[in-house]
CSV table of C-alpha atoms in Angstrom, one decimal:
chain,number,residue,atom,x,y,z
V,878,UNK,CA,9.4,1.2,17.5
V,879,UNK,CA,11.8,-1.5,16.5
V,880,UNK,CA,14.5,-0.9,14.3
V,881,UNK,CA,14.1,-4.1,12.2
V,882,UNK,CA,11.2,-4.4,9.7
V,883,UNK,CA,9.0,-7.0,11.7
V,884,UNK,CA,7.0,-7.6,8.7
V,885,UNK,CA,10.7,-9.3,7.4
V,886,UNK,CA,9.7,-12.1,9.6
V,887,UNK,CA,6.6,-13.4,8.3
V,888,UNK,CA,7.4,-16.6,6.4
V,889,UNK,CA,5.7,-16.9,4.1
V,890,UNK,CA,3.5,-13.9,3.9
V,891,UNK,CA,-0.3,-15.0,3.7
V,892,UNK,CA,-3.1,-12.7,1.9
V,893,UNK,CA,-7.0,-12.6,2.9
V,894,UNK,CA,-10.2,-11.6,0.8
V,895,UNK,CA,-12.4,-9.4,1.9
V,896,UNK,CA,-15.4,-11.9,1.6
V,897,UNK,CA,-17.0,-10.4,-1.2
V,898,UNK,CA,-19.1,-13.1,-3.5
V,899,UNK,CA,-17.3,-13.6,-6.7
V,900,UNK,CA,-13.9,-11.8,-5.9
V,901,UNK,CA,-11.0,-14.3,-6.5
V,902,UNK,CA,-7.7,-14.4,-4.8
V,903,UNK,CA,-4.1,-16.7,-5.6
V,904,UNK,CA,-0.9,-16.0,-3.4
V,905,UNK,CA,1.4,-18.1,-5.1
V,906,UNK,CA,4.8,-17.6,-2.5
V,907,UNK,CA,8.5,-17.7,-4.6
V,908,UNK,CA,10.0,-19.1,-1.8
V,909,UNK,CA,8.2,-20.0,1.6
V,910,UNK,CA,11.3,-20.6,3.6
V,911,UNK,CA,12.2,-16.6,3.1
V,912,UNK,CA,10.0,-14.4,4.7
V,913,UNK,CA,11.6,-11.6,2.6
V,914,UNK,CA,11.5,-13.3,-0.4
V,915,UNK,CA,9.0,-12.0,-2.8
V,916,UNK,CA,5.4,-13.6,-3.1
V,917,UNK,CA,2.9,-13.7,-6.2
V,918,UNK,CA,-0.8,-12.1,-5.9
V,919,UNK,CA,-3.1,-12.8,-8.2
V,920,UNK,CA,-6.6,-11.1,-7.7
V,921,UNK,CA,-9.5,-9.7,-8.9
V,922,UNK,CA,-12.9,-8.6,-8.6
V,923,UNK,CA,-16.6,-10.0,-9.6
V,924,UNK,CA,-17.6,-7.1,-11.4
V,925,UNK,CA,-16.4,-3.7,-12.3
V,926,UNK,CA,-17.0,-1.0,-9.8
V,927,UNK,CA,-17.5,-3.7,-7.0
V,928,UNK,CA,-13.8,-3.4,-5.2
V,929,UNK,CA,-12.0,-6.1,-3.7
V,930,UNK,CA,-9.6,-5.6,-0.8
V,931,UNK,CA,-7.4,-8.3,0.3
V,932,UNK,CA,-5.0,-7.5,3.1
V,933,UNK,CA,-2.1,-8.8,5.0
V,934,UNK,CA,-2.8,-11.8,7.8
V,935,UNK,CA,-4.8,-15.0,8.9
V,936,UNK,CA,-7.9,-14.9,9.5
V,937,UNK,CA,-7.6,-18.0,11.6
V,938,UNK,CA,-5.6,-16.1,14.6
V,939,UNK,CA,-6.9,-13.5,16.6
V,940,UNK,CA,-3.5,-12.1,17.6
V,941,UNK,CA,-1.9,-10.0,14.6
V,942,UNK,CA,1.6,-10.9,13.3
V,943,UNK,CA,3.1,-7.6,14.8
V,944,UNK,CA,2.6,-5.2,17.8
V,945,UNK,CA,0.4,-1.6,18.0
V,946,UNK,CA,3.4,0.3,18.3
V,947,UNK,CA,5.8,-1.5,15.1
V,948,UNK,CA,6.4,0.6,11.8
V,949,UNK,CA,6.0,-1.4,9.1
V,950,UNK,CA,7.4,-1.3,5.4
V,951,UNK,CA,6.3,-3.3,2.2
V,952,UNK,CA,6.5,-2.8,-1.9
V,953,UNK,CA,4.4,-3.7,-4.4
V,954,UNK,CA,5.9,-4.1,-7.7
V,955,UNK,CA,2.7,-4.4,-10.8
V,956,UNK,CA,3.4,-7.2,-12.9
V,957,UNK,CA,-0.4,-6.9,-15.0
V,958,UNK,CA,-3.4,-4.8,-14.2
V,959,UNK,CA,-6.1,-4.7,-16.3
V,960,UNK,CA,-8.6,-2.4,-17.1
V,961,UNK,CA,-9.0,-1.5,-13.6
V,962,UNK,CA,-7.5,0.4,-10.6
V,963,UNK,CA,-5.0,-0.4,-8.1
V,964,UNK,CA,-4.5,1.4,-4.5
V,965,UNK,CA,-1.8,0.4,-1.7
V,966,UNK,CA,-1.7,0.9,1.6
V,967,UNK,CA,-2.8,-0.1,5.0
V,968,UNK,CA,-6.1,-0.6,7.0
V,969,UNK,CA,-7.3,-2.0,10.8
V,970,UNK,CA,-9.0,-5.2,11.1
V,971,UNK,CA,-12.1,-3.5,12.2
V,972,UNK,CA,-12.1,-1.4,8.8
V,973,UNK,CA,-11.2,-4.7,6.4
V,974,UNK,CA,-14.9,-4.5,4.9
V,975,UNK,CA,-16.1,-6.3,1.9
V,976,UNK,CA,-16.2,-3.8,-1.1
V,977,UNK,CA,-16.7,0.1,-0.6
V,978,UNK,CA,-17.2,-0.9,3.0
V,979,UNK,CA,-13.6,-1.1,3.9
V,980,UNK,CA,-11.8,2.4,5.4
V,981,UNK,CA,-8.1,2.7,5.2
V,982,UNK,CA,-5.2,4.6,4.0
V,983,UNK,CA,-4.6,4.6,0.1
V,984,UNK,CA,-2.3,5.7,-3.1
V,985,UNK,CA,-3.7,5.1,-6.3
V,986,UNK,CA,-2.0,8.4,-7.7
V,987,UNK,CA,-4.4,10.2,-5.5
V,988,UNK,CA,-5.0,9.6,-2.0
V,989,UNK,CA,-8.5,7.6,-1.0
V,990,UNK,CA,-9.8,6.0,2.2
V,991,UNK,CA,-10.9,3.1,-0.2
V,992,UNK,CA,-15.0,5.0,-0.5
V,993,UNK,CA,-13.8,8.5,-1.5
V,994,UNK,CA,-11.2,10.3,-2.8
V,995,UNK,CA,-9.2,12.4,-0.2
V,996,UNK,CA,-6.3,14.4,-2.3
V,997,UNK,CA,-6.5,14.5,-6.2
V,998,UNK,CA,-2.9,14.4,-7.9
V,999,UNK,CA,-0.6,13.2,-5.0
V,1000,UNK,CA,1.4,11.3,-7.8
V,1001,UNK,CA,1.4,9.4,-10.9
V,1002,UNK,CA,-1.1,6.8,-11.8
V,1003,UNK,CA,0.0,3.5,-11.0
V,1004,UNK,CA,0.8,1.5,-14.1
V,1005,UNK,CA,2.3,-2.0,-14.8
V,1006,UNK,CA,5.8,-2.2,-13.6
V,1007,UNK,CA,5.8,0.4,-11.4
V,1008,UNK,CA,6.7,-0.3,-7.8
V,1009,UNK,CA,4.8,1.0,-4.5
V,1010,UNK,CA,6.7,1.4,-0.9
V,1011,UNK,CA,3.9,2.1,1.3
V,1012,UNK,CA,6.0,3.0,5.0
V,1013,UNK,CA,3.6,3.0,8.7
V,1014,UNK,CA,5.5,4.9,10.9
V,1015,UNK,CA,3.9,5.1,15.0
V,1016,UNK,CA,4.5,7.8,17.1
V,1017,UNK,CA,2.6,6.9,20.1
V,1018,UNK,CA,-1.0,8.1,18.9
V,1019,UNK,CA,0.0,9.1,15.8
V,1020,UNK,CA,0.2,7.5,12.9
V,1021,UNK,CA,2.0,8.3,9.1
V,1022,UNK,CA,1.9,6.7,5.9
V,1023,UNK,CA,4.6,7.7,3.6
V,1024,UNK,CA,4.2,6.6,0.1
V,1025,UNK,CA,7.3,5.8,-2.4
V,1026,UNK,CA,6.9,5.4,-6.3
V,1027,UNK,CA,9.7,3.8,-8.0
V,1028,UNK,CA,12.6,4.6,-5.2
V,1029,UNK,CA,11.3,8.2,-5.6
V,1030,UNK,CA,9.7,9.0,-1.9
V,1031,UNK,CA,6.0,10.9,-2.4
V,1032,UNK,CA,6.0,12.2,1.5
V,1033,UNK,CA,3.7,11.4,4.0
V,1034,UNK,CA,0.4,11.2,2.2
V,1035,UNK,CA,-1.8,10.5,5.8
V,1036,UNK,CA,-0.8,11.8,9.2
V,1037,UNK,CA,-3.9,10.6,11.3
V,1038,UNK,CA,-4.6,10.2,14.9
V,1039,UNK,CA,-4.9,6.3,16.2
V,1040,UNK,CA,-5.6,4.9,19.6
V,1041,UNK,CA,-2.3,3.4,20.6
V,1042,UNK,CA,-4.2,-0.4,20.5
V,1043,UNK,CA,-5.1,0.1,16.5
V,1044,UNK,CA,-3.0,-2.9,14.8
V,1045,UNK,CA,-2.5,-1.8,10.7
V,1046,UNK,CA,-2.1,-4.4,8.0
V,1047,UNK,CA,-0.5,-4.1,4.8
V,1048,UNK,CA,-3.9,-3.4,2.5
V,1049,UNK,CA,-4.4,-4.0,-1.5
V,1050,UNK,CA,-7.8,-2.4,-2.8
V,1051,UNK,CA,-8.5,-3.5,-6.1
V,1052,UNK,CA,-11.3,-2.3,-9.1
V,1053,UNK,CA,-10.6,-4.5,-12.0
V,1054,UNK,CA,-7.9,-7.7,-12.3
V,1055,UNK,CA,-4.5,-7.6,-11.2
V,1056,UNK,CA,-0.9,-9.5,-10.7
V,1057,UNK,CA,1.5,-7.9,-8.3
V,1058,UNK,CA,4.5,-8.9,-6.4
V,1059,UNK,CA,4.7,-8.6,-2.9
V,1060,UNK,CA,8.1,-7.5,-1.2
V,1061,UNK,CA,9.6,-6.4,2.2
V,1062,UNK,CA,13.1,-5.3,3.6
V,1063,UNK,CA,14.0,-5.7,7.1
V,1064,UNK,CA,15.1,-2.0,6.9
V,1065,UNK,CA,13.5,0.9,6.7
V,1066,UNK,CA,13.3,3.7,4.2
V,1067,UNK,CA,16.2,6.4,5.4
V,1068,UNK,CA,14.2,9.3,3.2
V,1069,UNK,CA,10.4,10.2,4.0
V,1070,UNK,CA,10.1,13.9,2.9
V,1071,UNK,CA,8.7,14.1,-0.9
V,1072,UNK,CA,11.3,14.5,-3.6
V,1073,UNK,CA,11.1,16.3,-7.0
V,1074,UNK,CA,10.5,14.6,-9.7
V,1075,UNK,CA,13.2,14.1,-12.3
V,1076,UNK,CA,12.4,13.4,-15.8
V,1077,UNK,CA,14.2,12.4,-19.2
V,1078,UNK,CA,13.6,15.4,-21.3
V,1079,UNK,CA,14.4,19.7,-20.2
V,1080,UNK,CA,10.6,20.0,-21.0
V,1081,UNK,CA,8.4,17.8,-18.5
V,1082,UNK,CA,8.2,19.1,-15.1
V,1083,UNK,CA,6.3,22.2,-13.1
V,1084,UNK,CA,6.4,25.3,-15.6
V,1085,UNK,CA,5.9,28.7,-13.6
V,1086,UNK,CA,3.8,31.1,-15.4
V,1087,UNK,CA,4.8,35.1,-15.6
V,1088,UNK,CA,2.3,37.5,-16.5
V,1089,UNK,CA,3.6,40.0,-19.3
């Protein structure tokens, strides 16, 4: 694994579609000489409940912008969703599939392959403004997505086994409209165990119930 982000180095980052008829896709890039720089995605779907996954890469080049064995680290920061559903995360090239075709590793709030819902309630619903970290981290065949929600780290919400060849891309699935921003570090996250939640007011929170 390589101690620098290598997704840092892409310049500028380039999104693909996943070919289904209708869907619409606009990377607009805020600076195209600065790989780290932020870029502009604009997307959405044909129809509700028809997904739309777009995901990081050129579908020109056979060889993938990075190696089997990098970690990888990227934000997503909501600038408008609509009335649909946003989910970040990461997927193979193999499982980039038009619609409810496509199998990867998702937060949404819960945790979904991109078909099905896997774990109900792994954090909050994503809303507009919020920012996503979504971390790949490769231990030889194994493989772990920790998820981060507004600098607060949600733990690792997949810990799967992968052949050691499996190349993961950065991986937007989308029900609905939506305008996001697209960011990377060339650092790593330091924290990747899940942290409490704080809140504004003594009464939000987990409440623990005592029989009397």
């Amino acid at each position: 694994m390589t101690s620098t982000n290598p997704l840092s180095a892409l310049a500028p980052a380039r999104w693909i579609g996943d070919g289904t008829d209708g869907a619409t896709l606009l990377q607009v890039s805020d600076d195209p000489d600065e790989g780290s720089a932020p870029s502009t995605i604009t997307f959405s779907t044909a129809q509700r409940g028809t997904p739309y996954n777009v995901r990081l890469g050129s579908s020109a080049s056979p060889s993938p912008p990075f190696s089997p064995a990098d970690a990888l680290y990227y934000e997503i920061t909501l600038d408008e969703v609509g009335s649909g559903n946003l989910a970040v995360g990461y997927v193979t090239r193999d499982n980039f599939l038009p619609g409810w075709k496509t199998r990867g590793m998702f937060y949404n709030g819960n945790l979904t392959n991109g078909s099905a819902g896997l774990r109900m309630g792994f954090g909050p619903f994503l809303k507009a403004g919020d920012t996503v970290g979504s971390y790949l981290i490769r231990d030889n065949n194994t493989v772990k997505v920790v998820f981060y929600l507004n600098g607060r780290c949600l733990g690792p919400g997949f810990v799967i086994s992968a052949s050691c060849t499996d190349v993961f891309y950065p991986c937007l699935h989308l029900d609905g409209r939506a305008t996001v921003r697209y960011f990377t570090s060339k650092t790593f996250p330091s924290v990747v165990e899940r942290e409490p939640a704080t809140f504004d007011d003594p009464y939000s929170g987990d409440w623990l119930l005592k029989k009397a």
